Amino acid sequence: MKLNVYLETKKSLIDQALENFFVKNRPKKEGPFSLLFEAMHYSLFPGGKRLRPILTCATAEAVGGSTEDVLPIACAIEMIHTYSLIHDDLPPMDDDDYRRGKPSNHIQFGEAVAILAGDALVTEAFALLSQSRNHLKISPELLLEIIEDIGLACGSNGMIGGQFLDIKMKERADEDINYPELEFLYIRKTGNLILTSITSGAKALGADSKQIEALTQYGKNLGLAFQLVDDILDMHDNYRGPLDIRRPHTRAILSIDETRQRTMELASRAIETLKSFDKKADPLREIAHYVVERQQ
């Protein structure tokens, strides 16, 4: 399969679904909330690779469904991811002035509006998930389970907890940080949402327990590999930022070759977990290769 074509096709479908959501919910052009929606839209579009929602779609296909079956879940996950990026860029966090080649949300709209835009995106995401009961062909109990999974992936033991650990770890010297601690942080800050993107797509299509367990292991390996590749790219850039805002990094623990070897092992493990799936899971297999080979 040609993965680049697959990724672009799925990205276009997700972009259109997200735009439809904004068209449906956008206030009047001169209304009291117009600037807030503009700030939300600014960070959500044109967007990045849309990897997380694409994983939701690819997993749905792997268990016999289609992209259209899980679009509301995929869009909600991308809205949550975008909220996290807006907040990560803020001065008290990573203090990044640029995101995806343009000024960060807080540079464009101010810190207060950026915070509210992020808050609105994550809140609207859970509203969209709840509304998907009218679209998804699953029981209310199963939809609640998916919503719970996503909420836990984002919460104090998930993405937000990972960001908290990131902040606290910045206060420590590199030599005081070990790899298991860093991996614990990475799994929560980055890995959990990637994992839940995958399991949500499977559960929405009624995957059985063996399929969900295999996809869970796939997601755990892929999520950690994704963050380690980010470290490799940072090593190539040779930049960690000012001491007061730099983020924890494998550089002080592993060489670039050791980190690359670790990502390759994780990708191989991820692919191995899919051995019981047929060719419909090939996009997931190809995405594992893509994640560890990406250049940006």
Coordinates of C-alpha atoms in Angstrom, one line a residue:
M1 CA 0.0 0.0 0.0
K2 CA 1.1 3.6 -0.5
L3 CA 1.0 5.0 3.0
N4 CA 1.4 8.6 1.9
V5 CA -1.8 8.4 -0.1
Y6 CA -3.6 6.6 2.7
L7 CA -2.6 9.3 5.2
E8 CA -3.6 12.2 3.0
T9 CA -6.9 10.6 2.2
K10 CA -7.7 10.1 5.9
K11 CA -6.5 13.5 6.8
S12 CA -8.8 15.1 4.3
L13 CA -11.8 13.2 5.6
I14 CA -10.9 14.2 9.2
D15 CA -10.4 17.8 8.2
Q16 CA -13.7 18.0 6.5
A17 CA -15.5 16.4 9.5
L18 CA -13.8 18.9 11.8
E19 CA -14.8 21.8 9.6
N20 CA -18.3 20.6 9.5
F21 CA -18.4 20.6 13.3
F22 CA -17.2 24.2 13.3
V23 CA -19.7 25.3 10.6
K24 CA -22.5 23.8 12.7
N25 CA -21.4 25.3 16.0
R26 CA -19.7 28.6 14.9
P27 CA -21.4 31.7 16.3
K28 CA -22.4 34.7 14.3
K29 CA -19.4 36.5 12.7
E30 CA -19.9 39.5 15.0
G31 CA -21.2 37.5 18.0
P32 CA -19.8 37.6 21.5
F33 CA -17.9 34.3 21.1
S34 CA -16.5 34.9 17.6
L35 CA -13.0 35.6 18.7
L36 CA -13.0 32.4 20.9
F37 CA -14.1 30.3 18.0
E38 CA -11.5 32.0 15.8
A39 CA -8.8 31.0 18.3
M40 CA -10.0 27.5 18.4
H41 CA -10.1 27.2 14.7
Y42 CA -6.7 28.8 14.3
S43 CA -4.9 26.0 16.2
L44 CA -7.1 23.2 14.8
F45 CA -6.5 24.1 11.2
P46 CA -4.6 23.5 9.0
G47 CA -3.5 21.0 11.6
G48 CA -0.6 18.6 11.7
K49 CA -0.4 15.0 10.5
R50 CA -3.7 14.0 12.2
L51 CA -1.9 10.8 13.3
R52 CA -4.1 10.1 16.4
P53 CA -7.5 10.3 14.6
I54 CA -6.0 8.4 11.6
L55 CA -5.0 5.7 14.1
T56 CA -8.6 5.6 15.2
C57 CA -9.8 5.2 11.7
A58 CA -7.1 2.6 10.8
T59 CA -8.0 0.5 13.8
A60 CA -11.7 0.6 12.9
E61 CA -10.8 -0.7 9.5
A62 CA -8.5 -3.4 11.0
V63 CA -11.5 -4.9 12.8
G64 CA -13.8 -4.7 9.9
G65 CA -15.3 -1.2 9.9
S66 CA -14.7 2.0 8.1
T67 CA -13.5 5.6 8.7
E68 CA -17.0 6.9 8.6
D69 CA -18.0 4.6 11.5
V70 CA -15.6 6.4 13.9
L71 CA -15.3 10.0 12.6
P72 CA -16.9 11.6 15.7
I73 CA -14.4 9.8 18.0
A74 CA -11.5 10.6 15.7
C75 CA -12.4 14.3 15.6
A76 CA -12.9 14.5 19.3
I77 CA -9.4 13.0 19.9
E78 CA -7.9 15.6 17.5
M79 CA -9.6 18.4 19.4
I80 CA -8.2 17.1 22.6
H81 CA -4.7 16.8 21.1
T82 CA -4.9 20.4 19.8
Y83 CA -6.0 21.7 23.2
S84 CA -2.9 20.0 24.8
L85 CA -0.7 21.7 22.2
I86 CA -2.2 25.2 22.9
H87 CA -1.6 24.7 26.6
D88 CA 1.9 23.2 26.2
D89 CA 3.0 26.2 24.2
L90 CA 2.1 28.7 27.0
P91 CA 5.0 30.5 28.9
P92 CA 4.6 28.5 32.1
M93 CA 4.8 25.3 30.2
D94 CA 7.2 24.9 27.2
D95 CA 7.1 28.6 26.2
D96 CA 7.0 28.0 22.4
D97 CA 6.3 31.0 20.2
Y98 CA 5.6 28.9 17.1
R99 CA 3.5 25.8 16.3
R100 CA 3.2 24.2 12.9
G101 CA 5.0 27.0 11.2
K102 CA 2.9 29.9 12.5
P103 CA 2.7 31.9 15.8
S104 CA 1.5 29.9 18.7
N105 CA -2.1 30.5 19.9
H106 CA -1.0 32.7 22.8
I107 CA 1.2 34.8 20.6
Q108 CA -1.6 35.3 18.1
F109 CA -4.5 35.9 20.6
G110 CA -2.9 36.5 24.0
E111 CA -2.5 34.1 26.9
A112 CA -6.0 34.4 28.3
V113 CA -7.8 33.7 25.0
A114 CA -5.4 30.8 24.3
I115 CA -6.2 29.2 27.7
L116 CA -9.9 29.5 27.0
A117 CA -9.5 28.2 23.5
G118 CA -7.8 25.1 24.8
D119 CA -10.4 24.7 27.5
A120 CA -13.2 25.1 25.0
L121 CA -11.7 22.5 22.6
V122 CA -11.4 19.8 25.2
T123 CA -14.9 20.5 26.6
E124 CA -16.4 20.5 23.1
A125 CA -14.6 17.3 22.4
F126 CA -16.4 15.5 25.1
A127 CA -19.7 17.0 24.0
L128 CA -19.0 15.7 20.5
L129 CA -18.3 12.2 21.9
S130 CA -21.6 12.3 23.8
Q131 CA -23.4 13.5 20.7
S132 CA -22.0 10.6 18.7
R133 CA -24.5 8.3 20.3
N134 CA -26.7 9.4 17.3
H135 CA -24.1 8.2 14.8
L136 CA -22.3 5.3 16.2
K137 CA -23.9 1.9 16.1
I138 CA -23.0 0.8 19.6
S139 CA -24.7 0.5 22.9
P140 CA -24.8 3.5 25.3
E141 CA -22.7 1.4 27.8
L142 CA -20.0 0.9 25.3
L143 CA -19.9 4.6 24.3
L144 CA -19.6 5.5 28.0
E145 CA -16.7 3.1 28.2
I146 CA -14.9 4.8 25.3
I147 CA -15.6 8.2 26.8
E148 CA -14.2 7.0 30.1
D149 CA -11.1 5.6 28.4
I150 CA -10.4 9.0 26.7
G151 CA -11.1 10.9 29.9
L152 CA -8.6 8.8 31.9
A153 CA -6.0 9.1 29.1
C154 CA -6.2 12.9 29.4
G155 CA -6.5 13.2 33.2
S156 CA -4.2 13.3 36.2
N157 CA -2.8 9.8 35.5
G158 CA -2.6 10.5 31.8
M159 CA -1.7 13.4 29.6
I160 CA -2.1 16.1 32.3
G161 CA -0.3 14.0 34.8
G162 CA 2.5 13.6 32.3
Q163 CA 2.8 17.3 31.8
F164 CA 2.9 17.8 35.5
L165 CA 5.8 15.3 35.7
D166 CA 7.5 17.1 32.8
I167 CA 7.3 20.4 34.8
K168 CA 8.7 18.8 38.0
M169 CA 11.4 17.0 36.2
K170 CA 12.7 20.3 34.6
E171 CA 13.7 21.3 38.1
R172 CA 16.2 18.4 38.3
A173 CA 19.7 18.0 36.8
D174 CA 20.0 15.7 33.8
E175 CA 22.2 13.3 35.7
D176 CA 19.5 12.8 38.3
I177 CA 17.0 11.5 35.8
N178 CA 16.9 7.8 34.8
Y179 CA 15.4 6.1 31.8
P180 CA 12.5 4.4 33.6
E181 CA 11.4 7.7 35.0
L182 CA 11.5 9.3 31.6
E183 CA 9.6 6.4 30.1
F184 CA 7.0 6.7 32.8
L185 CA 6.5 10.4 31.9
Y186 CA 6.5 9.7 28.1
I187 CA 3.8 7.0 28.4
R188 CA 1.5 9.4 30.2
K189 CA 2.2 12.7 28.4
T190 CA 2.2 11.2 24.9
G191 CA 1.6 7.5 24.9
N192 CA -1.8 7.3 26.6
L193 CA -3.7 9.4 24.1
I194 CA -2.2 7.5 21.2
L195 CA -3.1 4.2 22.9
T196 CA -6.7 5.4 23.5
S197 CA -7.0 6.6 19.9
I198 CA -6.4 3.0 18.9
T199 CA -8.5 1.2 21.4
S200 CA -11.4 3.6 20.9
G201 CA -11.6 2.7 17.2
A202 CA -11.6 -1.0 18.1
K203 CA -14.2 -0.8 20.8
A204 CA -16.5 1.3 18.6
L205 CA -16.6 -1.5 16.1
G206 CA -17.2 -4.2 18.6
A207 CA -13.8 -5.8 18.6
D208 CA -13.4 -8.9 20.8
S209 CA -11.2 -9.0 23.9
K210 CA -8.3 -10.7 22.1
Q211 CA -8.3 -8.0 19.4
I212 CA -8.4 -5.2 22.0
E213 CA -5.6 -6.8 24.0
A214 CA -3.4 -7.1 20.8
L215 CA -4.2 -3.5 19.8
T216 CA -3.5 -2.3 23.4
Q217 CA 0.0 -3.7 23.2
Y218 CA 0.4 -2.2 19.7
G219 CA -0.6 1.2 21.1
K220 CA 1.7 1.0 24.1
N221 CA 4.7 0.3 21.9
L222 CA 3.8 2.9 19.2
G223 CA 3.1 5.7 21.7
L224 CA 6.5 5.3 23.4
A225 CA 8.2 5.0 20.1
F226 CA 6.6 8.2 18.9
Q227 CA 8.0 10.3 21.8
L228 CA 11.4 8.8 21.5
V229 CA 11.5 9.7 17.8
D230 CA 10.7 13.3 18.9
D231 CA 13.8 13.1 21.1
I232 CA 15.9 12.0 18.2
L233 CA 14.6 14.9 16.1
D234 CA 15.5 17.3 18.9
M235 CA 19.0 15.8 19.1
H236 CA 19.4 16.6 15.4
D237 CA 18.2 20.1 16.0
N238 CA 20.7 20.3 18.9
Y239 CA 18.4 22.5 20.9
R240 CA 16.8 22.1 24.4
G241 CA 15.9 25.7 25.1
P242 CA 16.8 27.9 28.1
L243 CA 17.5 26.0 31.3
D244 CA 14.3 27.2 33.0
I245 CA 12.0 25.9 30.3
R246 CA 13.8 23.0 28.7
R247 CA 12.0 19.6 28.8
P248 CA 13.3 16.2 30.0
H249 CA 15.1 14.3 27.3
T250 CA 16.8 11.0 26.6
R251 CA 19.9 12.8 25.5
A252 CA 21.5 12.7 28.9
I253 CA 20.8 9.0 29.2
L254 CA 21.0 7.4 25.8
S255 CA 23.0 8.2 22.7
I256 CA 21.2 9.0 19.5
D257 CA 22.0 5.5 18.1
E258 CA 20.7 3.9 21.3
T259 CA 17.5 5.9 21.2
R260 CA 17.1 5.0 17.5
Q261 CA 17.6 1.3 18.3
R262 CA 15.0 1.5 21.0
T263 CA 12.5 3.0 18.6
M264 CA 13.1 0.2 16.1
E265 CA 12.6 -2.4 18.8
L266 CA 9.3 -0.8 19.8
A267 CA 8.1 -0.6 16.2
S268 CA 8.9 -4.3 15.7
R269 CA 7.0 -5.2 18.8
A270 CA 4.1 -3.2 17.7
I271 CA 3.9 -4.9 14.4
E272 CA 4.3 -8.3 16.0
T273 CA 1.2 -7.8 18.1
L274 CA -0.8 -7.6 14.9
K275 CA 0.1 -11.1 13.7
S276 CA -3.4 -12.3 14.2
F277 CA -4.9 -9.6 12.0
D278 CA -5.3 -9.9 8.2
K279 CA -4.4 -7.3 5.5
K280 CA -7.0 -4.9 6.8
A281 CA -4.5 -4.0 9.5
D282 CA -1.7 -3.2 7.0
P283 CA -2.2 0.6 7.5
L284 CA -1.4 0.0 11.2
R285 CA 1.7 -1.9 10.3
E286 CA 2.8 0.7 7.9
I287 CA 2.2 3.5 10.4
A288 CA 4.5 1.8 12.9
H289 CA 7.3 2.0 10.3
Y290 CA 6.3 5.6 9.5
V291 CA 6.5 6.7 13.1
V292 CA 10.1 5.6 13.6
E293 CA 11.2 6.7 10.2
R294 CA 9.7 10.2 10.1
Q295 CA 11.9 13.2 9.7
Q296 CA 9.7 15.9 11.3

